mmCIF file of C-alpha atoms in Angstrom:
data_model
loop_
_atom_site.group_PDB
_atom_site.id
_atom_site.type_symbol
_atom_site.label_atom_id
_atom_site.label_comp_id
_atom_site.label_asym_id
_atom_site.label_seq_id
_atom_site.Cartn_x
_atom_site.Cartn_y
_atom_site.Cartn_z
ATOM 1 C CA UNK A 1 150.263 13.137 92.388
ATOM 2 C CA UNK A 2 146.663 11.244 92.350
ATOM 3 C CA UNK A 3 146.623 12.409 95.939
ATOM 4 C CA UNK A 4 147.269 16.293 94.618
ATOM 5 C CA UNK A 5 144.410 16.086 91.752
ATOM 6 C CA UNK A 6 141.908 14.525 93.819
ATOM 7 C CA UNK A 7 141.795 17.595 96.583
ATOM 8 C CA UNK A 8 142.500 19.961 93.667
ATOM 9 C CA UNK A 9 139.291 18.816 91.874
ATOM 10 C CA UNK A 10 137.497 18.383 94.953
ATOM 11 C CA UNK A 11 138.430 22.453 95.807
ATOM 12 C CA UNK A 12 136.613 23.059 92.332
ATOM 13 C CA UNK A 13 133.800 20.979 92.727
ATOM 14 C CA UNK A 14 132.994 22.691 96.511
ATOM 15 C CA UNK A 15 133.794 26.393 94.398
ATOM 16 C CA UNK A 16 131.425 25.253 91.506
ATOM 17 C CA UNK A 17 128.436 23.717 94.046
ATOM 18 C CA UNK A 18 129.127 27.320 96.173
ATOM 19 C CA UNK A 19 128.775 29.275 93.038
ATOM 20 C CA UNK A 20 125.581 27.031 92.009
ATOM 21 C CA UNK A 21 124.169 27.934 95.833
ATOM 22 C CA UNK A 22 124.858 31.648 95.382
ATOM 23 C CA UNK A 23 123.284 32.083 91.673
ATOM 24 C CA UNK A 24 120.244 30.010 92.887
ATOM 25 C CA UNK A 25 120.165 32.806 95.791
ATOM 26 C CA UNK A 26 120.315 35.118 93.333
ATOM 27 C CA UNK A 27 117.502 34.219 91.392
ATOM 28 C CA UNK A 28 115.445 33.320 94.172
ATOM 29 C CA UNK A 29 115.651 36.778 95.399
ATOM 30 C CA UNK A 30 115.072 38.455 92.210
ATOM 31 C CA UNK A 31 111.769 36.673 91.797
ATOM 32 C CA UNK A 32 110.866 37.380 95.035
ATOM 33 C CA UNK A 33 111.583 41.055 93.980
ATOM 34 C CA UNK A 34 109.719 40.451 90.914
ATOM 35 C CA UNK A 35 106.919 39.744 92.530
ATOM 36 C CA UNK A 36 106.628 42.259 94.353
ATOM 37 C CA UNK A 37 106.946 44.791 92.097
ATOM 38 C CA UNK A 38 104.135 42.958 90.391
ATOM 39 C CA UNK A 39 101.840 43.144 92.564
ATOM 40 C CA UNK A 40 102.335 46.988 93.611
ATOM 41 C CA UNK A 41 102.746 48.008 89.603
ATOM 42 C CA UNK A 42 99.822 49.088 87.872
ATOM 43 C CA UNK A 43 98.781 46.996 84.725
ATOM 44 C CA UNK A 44 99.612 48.419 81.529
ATOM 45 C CA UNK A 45 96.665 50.158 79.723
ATOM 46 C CA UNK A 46 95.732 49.105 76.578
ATOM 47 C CA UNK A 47 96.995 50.859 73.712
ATOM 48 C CA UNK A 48 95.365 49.244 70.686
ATOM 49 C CA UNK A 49 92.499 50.852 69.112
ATOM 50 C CA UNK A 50 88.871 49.390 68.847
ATOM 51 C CA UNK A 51 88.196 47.940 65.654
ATOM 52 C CA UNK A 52 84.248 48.250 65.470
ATOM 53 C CA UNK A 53 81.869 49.838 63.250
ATOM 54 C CA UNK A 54 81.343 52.704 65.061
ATOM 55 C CA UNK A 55 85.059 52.927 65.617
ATOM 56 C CA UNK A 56 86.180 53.520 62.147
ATOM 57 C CA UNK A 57 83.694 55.599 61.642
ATOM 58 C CA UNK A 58 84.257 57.888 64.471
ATOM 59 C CA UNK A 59 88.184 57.710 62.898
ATOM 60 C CA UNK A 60 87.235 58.664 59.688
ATOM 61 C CA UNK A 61 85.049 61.505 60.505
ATOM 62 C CA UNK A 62 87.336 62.936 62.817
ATOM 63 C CA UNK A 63 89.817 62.756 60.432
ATOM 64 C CA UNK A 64 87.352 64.656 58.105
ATOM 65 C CA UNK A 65 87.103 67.529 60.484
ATOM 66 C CA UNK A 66 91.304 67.832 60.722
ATOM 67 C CA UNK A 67 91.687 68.077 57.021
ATOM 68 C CA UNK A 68 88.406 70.498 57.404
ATOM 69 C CA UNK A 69 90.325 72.923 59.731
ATOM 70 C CA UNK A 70 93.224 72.524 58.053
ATOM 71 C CA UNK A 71 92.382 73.346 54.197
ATOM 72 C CA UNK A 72 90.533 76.529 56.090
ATOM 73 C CA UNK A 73 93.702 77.450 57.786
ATOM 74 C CA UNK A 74 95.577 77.080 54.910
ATOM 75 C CA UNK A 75 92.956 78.701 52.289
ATOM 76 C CA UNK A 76 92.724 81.815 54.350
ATOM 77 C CA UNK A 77 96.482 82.198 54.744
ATOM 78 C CA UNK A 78 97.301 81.870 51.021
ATOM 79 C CA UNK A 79 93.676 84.657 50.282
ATOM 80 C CA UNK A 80 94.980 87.048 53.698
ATOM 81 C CA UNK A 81 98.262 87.012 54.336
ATOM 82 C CA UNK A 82 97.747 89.309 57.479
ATOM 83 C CA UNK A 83 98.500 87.093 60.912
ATOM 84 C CA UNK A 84 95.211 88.879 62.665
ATOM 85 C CA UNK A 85 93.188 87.481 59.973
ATOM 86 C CA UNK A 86 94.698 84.036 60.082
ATOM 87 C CA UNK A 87 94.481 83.999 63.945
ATOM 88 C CA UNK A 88 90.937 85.422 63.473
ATOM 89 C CA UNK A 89 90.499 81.893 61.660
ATOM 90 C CA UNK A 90 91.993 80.060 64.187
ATOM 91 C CA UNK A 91 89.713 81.388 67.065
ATOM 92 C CA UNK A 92 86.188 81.187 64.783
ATOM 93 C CA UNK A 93 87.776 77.954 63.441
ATOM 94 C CA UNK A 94 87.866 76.814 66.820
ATOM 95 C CA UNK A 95 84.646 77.967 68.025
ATOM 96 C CA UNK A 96 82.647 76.738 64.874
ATOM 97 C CA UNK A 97 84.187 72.861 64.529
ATOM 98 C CA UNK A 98 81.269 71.557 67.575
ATOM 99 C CA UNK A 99 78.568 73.481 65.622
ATOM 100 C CA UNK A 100 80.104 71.528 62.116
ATOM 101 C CA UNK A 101 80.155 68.649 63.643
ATOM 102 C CA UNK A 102 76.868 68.228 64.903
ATOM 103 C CA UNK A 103 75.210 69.820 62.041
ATOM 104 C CA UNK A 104 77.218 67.236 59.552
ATOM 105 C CA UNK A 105 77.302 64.570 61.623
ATOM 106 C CA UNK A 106 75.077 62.266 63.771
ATOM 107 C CA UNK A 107 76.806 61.830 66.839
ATOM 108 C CA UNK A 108 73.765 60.130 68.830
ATOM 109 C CA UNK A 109 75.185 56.999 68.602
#
């Protein structure tokens, strides 16, 4: 019987140390891989905003503008109610905003 549990736990042991083998395989080859793809992928851009001076203030007036064409947009559809005289708006709108923007604010930075 000591006989039968000695080859029966040494038929685990080789399955365990051959299972070890094959997962360290495994992982070699998927950093390998890894690699790889690491080298050939781009890096990832940068996605958070600049936190200067000029930053926020460049934010804020740009946000200025929006609600600008927006409270336009919305002022001439509630006084006109005609759809060629709110896309009139749109288009002048549109065509006016650089010529706002300089005039109201310094953008030689």
């Amino acid at each position: 019987m000591s006989k039968e549990r000695a080859r029966r736990r040494a038929v685990r042991e080789a399955e365990r140390q051959r299972a070890i083998r094959l997962n360290e395989r495994r992982q070699a080859r998927a950093a390998r891989r890894r690699a790889v793809l690491g080298r050939l992928t781009p890096r990832p851009v940068r996605l958070a905003r600049p936190g200067g001076l000029l930053a926020r203030r460049r934010r804020a007036q740009n946000a200025v503008v929006a609600l600008g064409f927006v409270l336009v947009q919305a002022l001439v559809w509630l006084l006109w109610g005609s759809p060629l005289v709110s896309f009139g708006a749109v288009v002048l709108s549109l065509l006016l905003i650089p010529v706002v923007v300089t005039l109201a604010f310094d953008r030689r930075i």
